[in-house]
């Protein structure tokens, strides 16, 4: 199924968010990943200028957001919902890793609307709310500091949705320029360079062909690893040639 | 190698951040994922109360952050650096997907310190800065809205670092309780329930054994999918028994 269509079927439900800044951050996070359907269950302050500021270019999501009185209302019509939970709840659905939970969510999204459900910044979701969902997900933070910001949690799960919808390789931003490359140098071009280099090193006395040691193999190893391009060979040889013209060490005097 | 040790070797470098709130958000994002080494190149306002507020419990990272005058200073001692970049740069290193770039970063971290380098909120990194790094990474946002918050970008890449360091399955938060489960019901326990249910349905007239239709197979399909546990069978039979006692429909009168 079309990845953008799948993503458009995912609602993000924020239950009783305290800080309007987090609502704005969630909207921005959703929009960067191609989600657009925001539900707010009893937000403390909304609409609010702070939400608009943090949303930046995603104010349209705030304007279209559904403000409802209960999680049941937010989930109306949904086939499947995943609760964000910092821990396993007694009687709640089993808590999974982000990637497995998101894979399940997207599989269900192929059939119809689904939801990602987030709790209040301080107290999270109630047990009753978690039990309204068919699955739960925990973002694996450092056990020593698991204080994940609400907007960050939304960002991470929306990102995983996008990664999964595009099978791990969403298209990257439109490329402003083509990266500079030149054709790989042919073996004879590379050999021409090595011969040139050896000549210069010999002429300057840096290399003694009678006592070669391991200098040449070391240089071959270095440039071999770099997989020289034709332009680079030309540049290197230009550098060598320039030293020869300056010092005349390349001249047969 | 120990995942925590690997994560501790990753520096996060913010180049010329404008908003102290984003510095605080970055510190919090890092700490949730087990990173701690923050470098700030010419921050516009730092230290700043707004950074402390957004950092919440990660103010210690701000206090220990290194404030330096150039990216070169921030990268001193690093073996490898990945630049966050929204696009391919002329002559810059090739831009990769987050997971491949982070895998490379962690492979290098096995050898020593490495860095994730982020640019200014508005203008990003300069070409010169990107060229100081051995790789570049682009977070695949929706091409129609790629305005990813700086703190969110730090959060996403630190999360990918943690996921990769722990091979995709970092330990989840310490489980507060064991999820409630009871042994799966045996076949005879389940059959006992079905017999009980059929008896109640028959006694109440809901089910006519002479015209059974598809009711029983439908119920078997439903409960078969649920893989009933023993406690659940007991509960269901308790419910049935309770209806029998109230209405006496189960009595052979």
Tab-separated table of C-alpha atoms in Angstrom:
chain	number	residue	atom	x	y	z
A	1	UNK	CA	0.000	0.000	0.000
A	2	UNK	CA	1.073	3.587	-0.695
A	3	UNK	CA	3.244	4.671	2.291
A	4	UNK	CA	1.771	8.182	2.415
A	5	UNK	CA	-1.745	6.743	2.539
A	6	UNK	CA	-0.750	4.407	5.373
A	7	UNK	CA	0.743	7.320	7.329
A	8	UNK	CA	-2.390	9.414	6.783
A	9	UNK	CA	-4.410	6.723	8.580
A	10	UNK	CA	-2.507	7.080	11.839
A	11	UNK	CA	-4.125	9.328	14.424
A	12	UNK	CA	-1.985	10.806	17.164
A	13	UNK	CA	-4.026	11.113	20.360
A	14	UNK	CA	-2.708	13.224	23.236
A	15	UNK	CA	-4.589	12.603	26.483
A	16	UNK	CA	-4.810	15.539	28.888
A	17	UNK	CA	-1.619	17.316	27.801
A	18	UNK	CA	-0.613	20.025	30.299
A	19	UNK	CA	1.726	22.152	28.212
A	20	UNK	CA	0.522	23.755	24.985
A	21	UNK	CA	4.159	23.895	23.828
A	22	UNK	CA	4.170	20.108	23.703
A	23	UNK	CA	1.003	20.083	21.608
A	24	UNK	CA	2.711	22.362	19.109
A	25	UNK	CA	5.888	20.273	19.149
A	26	UNK	CA	3.813	17.125	18.562
A	27	UNK	CA	2.090	18.717	15.557
A	28	UNK	CA	5.428	19.732	14.066
A	29	UNK	CA	6.879	16.267	14.743
A	30	UNK	CA	3.883	14.600	13.062
A	31	UNK	CA	4.035	16.801	10.009
A	32	UNK	CA	7.755	16.210	9.413
A	33	UNK	CA	6.966	12.501	9.178
A	34	UNK	CA	3.849	12.765	7.021
A	35	UNK	CA	1.162	12.340	9.727
A	36	UNK	CA	-1.628	14.870	10.015
A	37	UNK	CA	-4.486	13.619	12.193
A	38	UNK	CA	-4.219	15.059	15.720
A	39	UNK	CA	-6.728	14.363	18.515
A	40	UNK	CA	-6.598	16.143	21.865
A	41	UNK	CA	-8.441	14.653	24.823
A	42	UNK	CA	-9.186	17.352	27.403
A	43	UNK	CA	-6.118	19.522	26.768
A	44	UNK	CA	-5.417	21.865	29.679
A	45	UNK	CA	-4.801	24.898	27.452
A	46	UNK	CA	-5.779	24.811	23.810
A	47	UNK	CA	-5.746	26.683	21.520
A	48	UNK	CA	-2.805	28.644	22.874
A	49	UNK	CA	-0.171	30.936	21.329
A	50	UNK	CA	2.602	28.748	22.779
A	51	UNK	CA	1.301	25.770	20.811
A	52	UNK	CA	1.359	27.826	17.611
A	53	UNK	CA	4.922	29.004	18.237
A	54	UNK	CA	6.274	25.517	18.780
A	55	UNK	CA	4.341	24.126	15.805
A	56	UNK	CA	6.012	26.612	13.430
A	57	UNK	CA	4.916	25.480	9.954
A	58	UNK	CA	2.507	22.868	11.313
A	59	UNK	CA	-0.152	25.246	12.632
A	60	UNK	CA	-2.562	23.774	10.062
A	61	UNK	CA	-2.548	20.515	12.037
A	62	UNK	CA	-3.470	22.424	15.190
A	63	UNK	CA	-6.290	24.186	13.389
A	64	UNK	CA	-7.693	20.879	12.179
A	65	UNK	CA	-7.084	19.056	15.495
A	66	UNK	CA	-10.113	17.376	17.081
A	67	UNK	CA	-10.640	18.365	20.711
A	68	UNK	CA	-12.672	15.656	22.451
A	69	UNK	CA	-13.795	14.770	25.959
A	70	UNK	CA	-12.640	11.159	26.196
A	71	UNK	CA	-10.262	8.642	24.714
A	72	UNK	CA	-13.258	6.654	23.481
A	73	UNK	CA	-14.295	9.606	21.351
A	74	UNK	CA	-10.778	9.942	19.970
A	75	UNK	CA	-10.667	6.259	19.053
A	76	UNK	CA	-14.083	6.174	17.394
A	77	UNK	CA	-13.741	4.333	14.090
A	78	UNK	CA	-10.220	3.085	14.859
A	79	UNK	CA	-9.360	-0.551	14.244
A	80	UNK	CA	-6.301	-0.652	16.459
A	81	UNK	CA	-4.588	1.560	18.997
A	82	UNK	CA	-1.143	1.472	20.568
A	83	UNK	CA	-0.665	3.090	23.979
A	84	UNK	CA	2.635	4.745	24.844
A	85	UNK	CA	3.566	3.394	28.246
A	86	UNK	CA	6.714	3.695	30.315
A	87	UNK	CA	6.034	0.375	32.012
A	88	UNK	CA	4.038	-2.830	31.964
A	89	UNK	CA	0.619	-2.382	33.572
A	90	UNK	CA	-1.227	-4.924	35.578
A	91	UNK	CA	-3.785	-6.365	33.139
A	92	UNK	CA	-2.674	-4.026	30.358
A	93	UNK	CA	-1.606	-5.268	26.928
A	94	UNK	CA	1.997	-6.491	26.704
A	95	UNK	CA	4.534	-3.697	26.212
A	96	UNK	CA	6.628	-3.977	23.051
A	97	UNK	CA	9.649	-2.320	21.458
A	98	UNK	CA	8.958	0.589	19.076
A	99	UNK	CA	9.771	-1.229	15.866
A	100	UNK	CA	7.623	-4.272	16.498
A	101	UNK	CA	4.721	-2.161	17.762
A	102	UNK	CA	4.870	0.202	14.809
A	103	UNK	CA	5.043	-2.735	12.371
A	104	UNK	CA	1.840	-4.063	13.931
A	105	UNK	CA	0.222	-0.618	13.795
A	106	UNK	CA	1.006	-0.225	10.097
A	107	UNK	CA	-0.200	-3.722	9.276
A	108	UNK	CA	-3.524	-2.737	10.849
A	109	UNK	CA	-3.482	0.632	9.074
A	110	UNK	CA	-3.699	-1.259	5.795
A	111	UNK	CA	-7.269	-2.041	6.858
A	112	UNK	CA	-8.354	1.357	8.211
A	113	UNK	CA	-7.712	4.090	10.805
A	114	UNK	CA	-5.383	3.348	13.725
A	115	UNK	CA	-4.043	5.403	16.623
A	116	UNK	CA	-0.954	6.154	18.656
A	117	UNK	CA	-2.053	7.211	22.149
A	118	UNK	CA	0.073	9.352	24.479
A	119	UNK	CA	-0.606	10.287	28.100
A	120	UNK	CA	-0.127	13.363	30.200
A	121	UNK	CA	3.460	14.654	30.660
A	122	UNK	CA	3.562	13.821	34.362
A	123	UNK	CA	1.196	10.948	35.003
A	124	UNK	CA	0.999	9.244	31.606
A	125	UNK	CA	-2.077	7.271	30.667
A	126	UNK	CA	-4.474	5.823	33.215
A	127	UNK	CA	-4.813	2.049	33.425
A	128	UNK	CA	-8.298	2.367	31.973
A	129	UNK	CA	-6.936	4.259	28.977
A	130	UNK	CA	-4.142	1.732	28.366
A	131	UNK	CA	-6.743	-1.033	28.462
A	132	UNK	CA	-8.671	0.691	25.670
A	133	UNK	CA	-5.677	-0.020	23.419
A	134	UNK	CA	-4.801	-3.353	21.834
A	135	UNK	CA	-1.056	-2.927	22.269
A	136	UNK	CA	1.414	-0.865	24.265
A	137	UNK	CA	4.830	0.455	23.347
A	138	UNK	CA	7.743	1.595	25.463
A	139	UNK	CA	10.574	3.717	24.079
A	140	UNK	CA	13.748	2.194	25.499
A	141	UNK	CA	15.369	5.043	27.380
A	142	UNK	CA	18.318	4.906	29.732
A	143	UNK	CA	16.916	3.367	32.950
A	144	UNK	CA	18.874	6.017	34.874
A	145	UNK	CA	17.018	8.858	33.101
A	146	UNK	CA	13.825	7.933	31.339
A	147	UNK	CA	12.295	11.421	31.299
A	148	UNK	CA	11.382	11.590	27.631
A	149	UNK	CA	9.661	14.799	26.536
A	150	UNK	CA	6.145	14.298	25.150
A	151	UNK	CA	6.976	16.006	21.858
A	152	UNK	CA	10.107	13.845	21.590
A	153	UNK	CA	8.105	10.674	22.150
A	154	UNK	CA	5.681	11.692	19.396
A	155	UNK	CA	8.643	12.500	17.151
A	156	UNK	CA	10.304	9.121	17.711
A	157	UNK	CA	7.201	7.045	17.065
A	158	UNK	CA	6.155	9.089	14.005
A	159	UNK	CA	9.688	8.634	12.678
A	160	UNK	CA	9.450	4.871	13.196
A	161	UNK	CA	6.104	4.925	11.393
A	162	UNK	CA	7.672	6.690	8.437
A	163	UNK	CA	10.708	4.384	8.414
A	164	UNK	CA	8.473	1.321	8.504
A	165	UNK	CA	5.948	2.631	5.967
A	166	UNK	CA	8.818	3.132	3.528
A	167	UNK	CA	10.408	-0.202	4.464
A	168	UNK	CA	13.416	1.423	6.145
A	169	UNK	CA	14.368	3.758	3.311
A	170	UNK	CA	12.108	6.791	2.992
A	171	UNK	CA	13.247	9.083	0.208
A	172	UNK	CA	15.745	11.664	1.436
A	173	UNK	CA	15.206	15.382	0.893
A	174	UNK	CA	15.397	16.452	-2.686
A	175	UNK	CA	19.077	16.664	-3.549
A	176	UNK	CA	20.163	20.237	-4.175
A	177	UNK	CA	23.149	19.194	-6.221
A	178	UNK	CA	24.594	16.015	-7.570
A	179	UNK	CA	27.552	15.010	-5.424
A	180	UNK	CA	30.743	15.690	-7.260
A	181	UNK	CA	32.157	12.534	-8.751
A	182	UNK	CA	34.328	11.694	-11.686
A	183	UNK	CA	34.756	8.260	-13.270
A	184	UNK	CA	36.947	5.847	-11.362
A	185	UNK	CA	40.458	5.942	-12.738
A	186	UNK	CA	41.512	2.983	-14.862
A	187	UNK	CA	44.407	0.799	-13.803
A	188	UNK	CA	46.751	2.331	-16.361
A	189	UNK	CA	45.868	5.849	-15.219
A	190	UNK	CA	46.637	4.821	-11.641
A	191	UNK	CA	49.897	3.196	-12.730
A	192	UNK	CA	50.813	6.338	-14.619
A	193	UNK	CA	50.401	8.231	-11.372
A	194	UNK	CA	52.507	5.762	-9.363
A	195	UNK	CA	55.269	5.921	-11.958
A	196	UNK	CA	55.134	9.696	-11.882
A	197	UNK	CA	55.180	9.743	-8.082
A	198	UNK	CA	58.054	7.315	-7.867
A	199	UNK	CA	59.972	9.431	-10.353
A	200	UNK	CA	59.496	12.570	-8.303
A	201	UNK	CA	60.352	10.827	-5.032
A	202	UNK	CA	63.477	9.404	-6.597
A	203	UNK	CA	64.528	12.697	-8.158
A	204	UNK	CA	64.077	14.494	-4.853
A	205	UNK	CA	65.996	11.812	-2.973
A	206	UNK	CA	63.037	10.872	-0.807
A	207	UNK	CA	63.055	7.374	-2.313
A	208	UNK	CA	66.133	5.280	-3.002
A	209	UNK	CA	65.359	2.525	-5.534
A	210	UNK	CA	68.380	0.584	-4.287
A	211	UNK	CA	66.966	0.511	-0.761
A	212	UNK	CA	63.217	0.655	-1.421
A	213	UNK	CA	62.017	-0.604	1.945
A	214	UNK	CA	58.203	-0.676	2.184
A	215	UNK	CA	57.487	2.830	0.950
A	216	UNK	CA	55.924	1.910	-2.378
A	217	UNK	CA	53.638	-0.822	-1.042
A	218	UNK	CA	52.479	1.573	1.672
A	219	UNK	CA	51.590	4.228	-0.879
A	220	UNK	CA	49.807	1.655	-3.025
A	221	UNK	CA	47.807	0.556	-0.011
A	222	UNK	CA	46.817	4.141	0.767
A	223	UNK	CA	45.709	5.101	-2.725
A	224	UNK	CA	44.224	1.684	-3.370
A	225	UNK	CA	41.903	2.196	-0.424
A	226	UNK	CA	40.857	5.581	-1.756
A	227	UNK	CA	39.794	4.129	-5.163
A	228	UNK	CA	41.119	7.099	-7.091
A	229	UNK	CA	38.934	8.887	-9.579
A	230	UNK	CA	40.229	10.123	-12.912
A	231	UNK	CA	40.044	13.784	-11.889
A	232	UNK	CA	41.943	13.009	-8.731
A	233	UNK	CA	44.699	11.273	-10.673
A	234	UNK	CA	44.930	14.327	-12.893
A	235	UNK	CA	45.094	16.599	-9.856
A	236	UNK	CA	47.777	14.512	-8.162
A	237	UNK	CA	49.828	14.382	-11.310
A	238	UNK	CA	49.346	18.101	-11.736
A	239	UNK	CA	50.775	18.596	-8.255
A	240	UNK	CA	53.730	16.380	-9.055
A	241	UNK	CA	54.346	18.094	-12.386
A	242	UNK	CA	54.231	21.473	-10.716
A	243	UNK	CA	56.927	20.465	-8.240
A	244	UNK	CA	59.047	19.293	-11.141
A	245	UNK	CA	58.759	22.600	-12.966
A	246	UNK	CA	59.638	24.610	-9.867
A	247	UNK	CA	62.642	22.624	-8.729
A	248	UNK	CA	63.628	21.210	-12.093
A	249	UNK	CA	64.288	17.912	-10.350
A	250	UNK	CA	62.349	16.174	-13.102
A	251	UNK	CA	64.594	17.545	-15.799
A	252	UNK	CA	67.361	15.367	-17.147
A	253	UNK	CA	70.139	17.887	-16.721
B	1	UNK	CA	31.603	-4.004	23.424
B	2	UNK	CA	29.458	-2.772	26.323
B	3	UNK	CA	26.610	-0.681	24.786
B	4	UNK	CA	26.756	1.962	27.521
B	5	UNK	CA	30.479	2.442	26.953
B	6	UNK	CA	29.916	2.803	23.217
B	7	UNK	CA	27.219	5.428	23.809
B	8	UNK	CA	29.476	7.330	26.203
B	9	UNK	CA	31.988	7.779	23.381
B	10	UNK	CA	29.588	9.718	21.187
B	11	UNK	CA	29.901	13.497	21.384
B	12	UNK	CA	26.986	15.631	20.333
B	13	UNK	CA	28.251	18.854	18.774
B	14	UNK	CA	25.847	21.765	18.220
B	15	UNK	CA	27.291	24.417	15.922
B	16	UNK	CA	26.098	27.986	16.523
B	17	UNK	CA	22.694	27.129	18.047
B	18	UNK	CA	20.428	30.199	18.228
B	19	UNK	CA	17.851	29.105	20.798
B	20	UNK	CA	18.927	28.079	24.291
B	21	UNK	CA	15.705	26.059	24.574
B	22	UNK	CA	17.014	23.755	21.868
B	23	UNK	CA	20.297	23.299	23.737
B	24	UNK	CA	18.317	22.203	26.790
B	25	UNK	CA	16.099	19.912	24.720
B	26	UNK	CA	19.194	18.368	23.126
B	27	UNK	CA	20.714	17.681	26.566
B	28	UNK	CA	17.516	16.015	27.740
B	29	UNK	CA	17.268	13.996	24.520
B	30	UNK	CA	20.869	12.818	24.888
B	31	UNK	CA	20.472	11.799	28.501
B	32	UNK	CA	17.326	9.741	27.840
B	33	UNK	CA	19.372	7.677	25.397
B	34	UNK	CA	22.513	7.333	27.520
B	35	UNK	CA	24.706	9.982	25.857
B	36	UNK	CA	26.372	12.648	27.960
B	37	UNK	CA	29.093	14.488	26.079
B	38	UNK	CA	27.803	17.830	24.761
B	39	UNK	CA	29.917	20.334	22.822
B	40	UNK	CA	28.649	23.794	21.899
B	41	UNK	CA	30.398	25.736	19.150
B	42	UNK	CA	29.739	29.459	19.562
B	43	UNK	CA	26.260	29.207	21.073
B	44	UNK	CA	24.329	32.474	20.760
B	45	UNK	CA	23.068	32.404	24.378
B	46	UNK	CA	24.596	30.005	26.856
B	47	UNK	CA	24.262	29.403	29.742
B	48	UNK	CA	20.656	30.534	29.807
B	49	UNK	CA	17.668	29.835	32.075
B	50	UNK	CA	15.618	28.664	29.076
B	51	UNK	CA	18.166	25.923	28.398
B	52	UNK	CA	17.917	24.760	32.013
B	53	UNK	CA	14.106	24.676	31.889
B	54	UNK	CA	13.980	22.569	28.742
B	55	UNK	CA	16.726	20.247	30.000
B	56	UNK	CA	14.700	19.383	33.117
B	57	UNK	CA	16.684	16.555	34.764
B	58	UNK	CA	19.576	16.837	32.309
B	59	UNK	CA	21.001	20.109	33.633
B	60	UNK	CA	24.139	18.199	34.638
B	61	UNK	CA	24.946	17.734	30.942
B	62	UNK	CA	24.634	21.485	30.404
B	63	UNK	CA	26.931	22.168	33.352
B	64	UNK	CA	29.563	19.841	31.948
B	65	UNK	CA	29.097	20.975	28.322
B	66	UNK	CA	32.224	22.207	26.533
B	67	UNK	CA	31.807	25.632	24.943
B	68	UNK	CA	34.350	26.046	22.139
B	69	UNK	CA	35.137	28.472	19.354
B	70	UNK	CA	35.265	26.155	16.357
B	71	UNK	CA	34.166	22.753	15.095
B	72	UNK	CA	37.817	21.731	14.927
B	73	UNK	CA	38.096	22.243	18.679
B	74	UNK	CA	34.948	20.215	19.267
B	75	UNK	CA	36.255	17.356	17.145
B	76	UNK	CA	39.719	17.254	18.722
B	77	UNK	CA	40.555	13.628	19.496
B	78	UNK	CA	37.620	12.255	17.500
B	79	UNK	CA	38.172	9.382	15.079
B	80	UNK	CA	35.027	9.900	13.082
B	81	UNK	CA	32.278	12.469	12.743
B	82	UNK	CA	28.865	12.382	11.091
B	83	UNK	CA	27.323	15.673	9.966
B	84	UNK	CA	23.583	16.133	10.072
B	85	UNK	CA	22.632	17.537	6.687
B	86	UNK	CA	19.298	18.129	5.029
B	87	UNK	CA	20.812	17.697	1.588
B	88	UNK	CA	23.764	16.471	-0.419
B	89	UNK	CA	26.535	19.084	-0.598
B	90	UNK	CA	28.813	19.673	-3.488
B	91	UNK	CA	32.064	17.884	-2.549
B	92	UNK	CA	30.649	16.861	0.848
B	93	UNK	CA	30.629	13.260	2.031
B	94	UNK	CA	27.737	11.155	0.708
B	95	UNK	CA	24.504	11.564	2.678
B	96	UNK	CA	23.171	8.355	4.212
B	97	UNK	CA	20.049	7.118	5.981
B	98	UNK	CA	20.064	7.303	9.801
B	99	UNK	CA	20.461	3.599	10.464
B	100	UNK	CA	23.386	3.031	8.146
B	101	UNK	CA	25.140	6.202	9.330
B	102	UNK	CA	24.653	5.348	12.991
B	103	UNK	CA	25.899	1.792	12.413
B	104	UNK	CA	29.065	3.246	10.923
B	105	UNK	CA	29.405	5.721	13.803
B	106	UNK	CA	29.142	2.976	16.410
B	107	UNK	CA	31.584	0.737	14.563
B	108	UNK	CA	34.073	3.608	14.796
B	109	UNK	CA	33.165	4.276	18.425
B	110	UNK	CA	34.517	0.822	19.237
B	111	UNK	CA	37.925	2.375	18.550
B	112	UNK	CA	37.531	5.720	20.324
B	113	UNK	CA	35.603	9.002	20.511
B	114	UNK	CA	33.244	9.920	17.669
B	115	UNK	CA	30.825	12.790	17.046
B	116	UNK	CA	27.389	13.664	15.751
B	117	UNK	CA	27.484	17.223	14.414
B	118	UNK	CA	24.407	19.452	14.107
B	119	UNK	CA	24.151	22.887	12.526
B	120	UNK	CA	22.289	26.071	13.314
B	121	UNK	CA	18.460	25.919	13.396
B	122	UNK	CA	18.065	28.117	10.320
B	123	UNK	CA	21.152	27.733	8.164
B	124	UNK	CA	22.461	24.316	9.176
B	125	UNK	CA	26.154	23.513	8.844
B	126	UNK	CA	28.450	25.359	6.480
B	127	UNK	CA	30.025	23.424	3.618
B	128	UNK	CA	33.374	23.742	5.386
B	129	UNK	CA	31.929	22.163	8.517
B	130	UNK	CA	30.311	19.295	6.618
B	131	UNK	CA	33.658	18.631	4.943
B	132	UNK	CA	35.289	18.251	8.364
B	133	UNK	CA	33.134	15.157	8.845
B	134	UNK	CA	33.724	11.746	7.291
B	135	UNK	CA	30.032	11.035	6.720
B	136	UNK	CA	26.720	12.860	6.520
B	137	UNK	CA	23.258	11.778	7.555
B	138	UNK	CA	19.828	13.005	6.526
B	139	UNK	CA	16.694	12.255	8.546
B	140	UNK	CA	14.053	11.306	5.986
B	141	UNK	CA	11.265	13.806	6.588
B	142	UNK	CA	8.210	14.418	4.461
B	143	UNK	CA	9.520	16.361	1.439
B	144	UNK	CA	6.496	18.655	1.801
B	145	UNK	CA	7.505	19.650	5.355
B	146	UNK	CA	11.067	18.923	6.345
B	147	UNK	CA	11.292	21.457	9.176
B	148	UNK	CA	12.656	19.174	11.879
B	149	UNK	CA	13.316	20.843	15.226
B	150	UNK	CA	16.971	20.747	16.335
B	151	UNK	CA	16.139	19.026	19.623
B	152	UNK	CA	14.033	16.484	17.718
B	153	UNK	CA	16.887	15.749	15.336
B	154	UNK	CA	19.217	15.150	18.283
B	155	UNK	CA	16.553	12.947	19.886
B	156	UNK	CA	16.095	10.811	16.772
B	157	UNK	CA	19.785	10.208	16.165
B	158	UNK	CA	20.534	9.513	19.844
B	159	UNK	CA	17.647	7.044	19.828
B	160	UNK	CA	19.057	5.316	16.761
B	161	UNK	CA	22.438	5.170	18.519
B	162	UNK	CA	20.851	3.470	21.529
B	163	UNK	CA	18.834	1.072	19.364
B	164	UNK	CA	21.953	0.116	17.402
B	165	UNK	CA	24.241	-0.111	20.443
B	166	UNK	CA	21.806	-2.586	21.963
B	167	UNK	CA	21.324	-4.398	18.625
B	168	UNK	CA	17.731	-3.249	18.232
B	169	UNK	CA	16.488	-4.292	21.663
B	170	UNK	CA	17.581	-1.973	24.467
B	171	UNK	CA	16.180	-3.086	27.804
B	172	UNK	CA	12.772	-1.546	28.482
B	173	UNK	CA	12.088	0.389	31.672
B	174	UNK	CA	12.166	-1.721	34.776
B	175	UNK	CA	8.860	-3.520	34.893
B	176	UNK	CA	6.761	-2.265	37.776
B	177	UNK	CA	4.637	-5.383	37.849
B	178	UNK	CA	4.558	-8.710	36.127
B	179	UNK	CA	1.825	-8.648	33.508
B	180	UNK	CA	-1.128	-10.609	34.728
B	181	UNK	CA	-1.296	-14.010	33.103
B	182	UNK	CA	-2.704	-17.336	34.034
B	183	UNK	CA	-1.899	-20.684	32.384
B	184	UNK	CA	-3.527	-21.270	29.038
B	185	UNK	CA	-6.708	-23.262	29.476
B	186	UNK	CA	-6.566	-26.909	28.466
B	187	UNK	CA	-8.813	-28.235	25.714
B	188	UNK	CA	-11.143	-29.929	28.183
B	189	UNK	CA	-11.474	-26.731	30.214
B	190	UNK	CA	-12.386	-24.851	27.044
B	191	UNK	CA	-14.849	-27.586	26.050
B	192	UNK	CA	-16.394	-27.406	29.501
B	193	UNK	CA	-16.969	-23.714	28.898
B	194	UNK	CA	-18.519	-24.266	25.468
B	195	UNK	CA	-20.846	-26.926	26.863
B	196	UNK	CA	-21.813	-24.588	29.665
B	197	UNK	CA	-22.382	-21.704	27.250
B	198	UNK	CA	-24.426	-23.827	24.863
B	199	UNK	CA	-26.567	-24.997	27.792
B	200	UNK	CA	-27.277	-21.437	28.905
B	201	UNK	CA	-28.010	-20.272	25.375
B	202	UNK	CA	-30.339	-23.181	24.860
B	203	UNK	CA	-32.102	-22.717	28.196
B	204	UNK	CA	-32.627	-19.023	27.493
B	205	UNK	CA	-33.947	-19.762	24.006
B	206	UNK	CA	-31.128	-17.829	22.316
B	207	UNK	CA	-29.937	-21.026	20.656
B	208	UNK	CA	-32.158	-23.650	19.062
B	209	UNK	CA	-30.294	-26.984	18.723
B	210	UNK	CA	-32.744	-28.020	16.012
B	211	UNK	CA	-31.823	-24.979	13.916
B	212	UNK	CA	-28.249	-24.367	14.984
B	213	UNK	CA	-27.186	-22.203	12.035
B	214	UNK	CA	-23.598	-20.965	12.382
B	215	UNK	CA	-23.749	-19.642	15.910
B	216	UNK	CA	-21.549	-22.246	17.580
B	217	UNK	CA	-18.761	-22.186	14.987
B	218	UNK	CA	-18.724	-18.389	15.203
B	219	UNK	CA	-18.323	-18.514	18.979
B	220	UNK	CA	-15.592	-21.136	18.678
B	221	UNK	CA	-13.766	-18.947	16.200
B	222	UNK	CA	-13.984	-15.951	18.529
B	223	UNK	CA	-12.760	-17.702	21.662
B	224	UNK	CA	-10.271	-19.785	19.725
B	225	UNK	CA	-8.601	-16.584	18.517
B	226	UNK	CA	-8.439	-15.305	22.081
B	227	UNK	CA	-6.539	-18.400	23.328
B	228	UNK	CA	-8.420	-18.494	26.631
B	229	UNK	CA	-6.520	-18.689	29.897
B	230	UNK	CA	-7.692	-20.851	32.784
B	231	UNK	CA	-8.718	-17.873	34.908
B	232	UNK	CA	-10.695	-16.494	32.010
B	233	UNK	CA	-12.561	-19.783	31.549
B	234	UNK	CA	-13.379	-19.704	35.247
B	235	UNK	CA	-14.603	-16.120	34.977
B	236	UNK	CA	-16.751	-16.840	31.929
B	237	UNK	CA	-18.254	-19.907	33.575
B	238	UNK	CA	-18.827	-17.867	36.706
B	239	UNK	CA	-20.775	-15.363	34.650
B	240	UNK	CA	-22.833	-18.133	33.079
B	241	UNK	CA	-23.461	-19.791	36.429
B	242	UNK	CA	-24.560	-16.486	37.912
B	243	UNK	CA	-27.156	-16.015	35.182
B	244	UNK	CA	-28.436	-19.504	35.872
B	245	UNK	CA	-28.864	-18.849	39.561
B	246	UNK	CA	-30.689	-15.587	39.003
B	247	UNK	CA	-33.125	-16.724	36.353
B	248	UNK	CA	-33.232	-20.404	37.271
B	249	UNK	CA	-33.112	-21.176	33.569
B	250	UNK	CA	-30.464	-23.751	34.319
B	251	UNK	CA	-32.637	-25.685	36.738
B	252	UNK	CA	-34.393	-28.764	35.509
B	253	UNK	CA	-37.797	-27.754	36.735
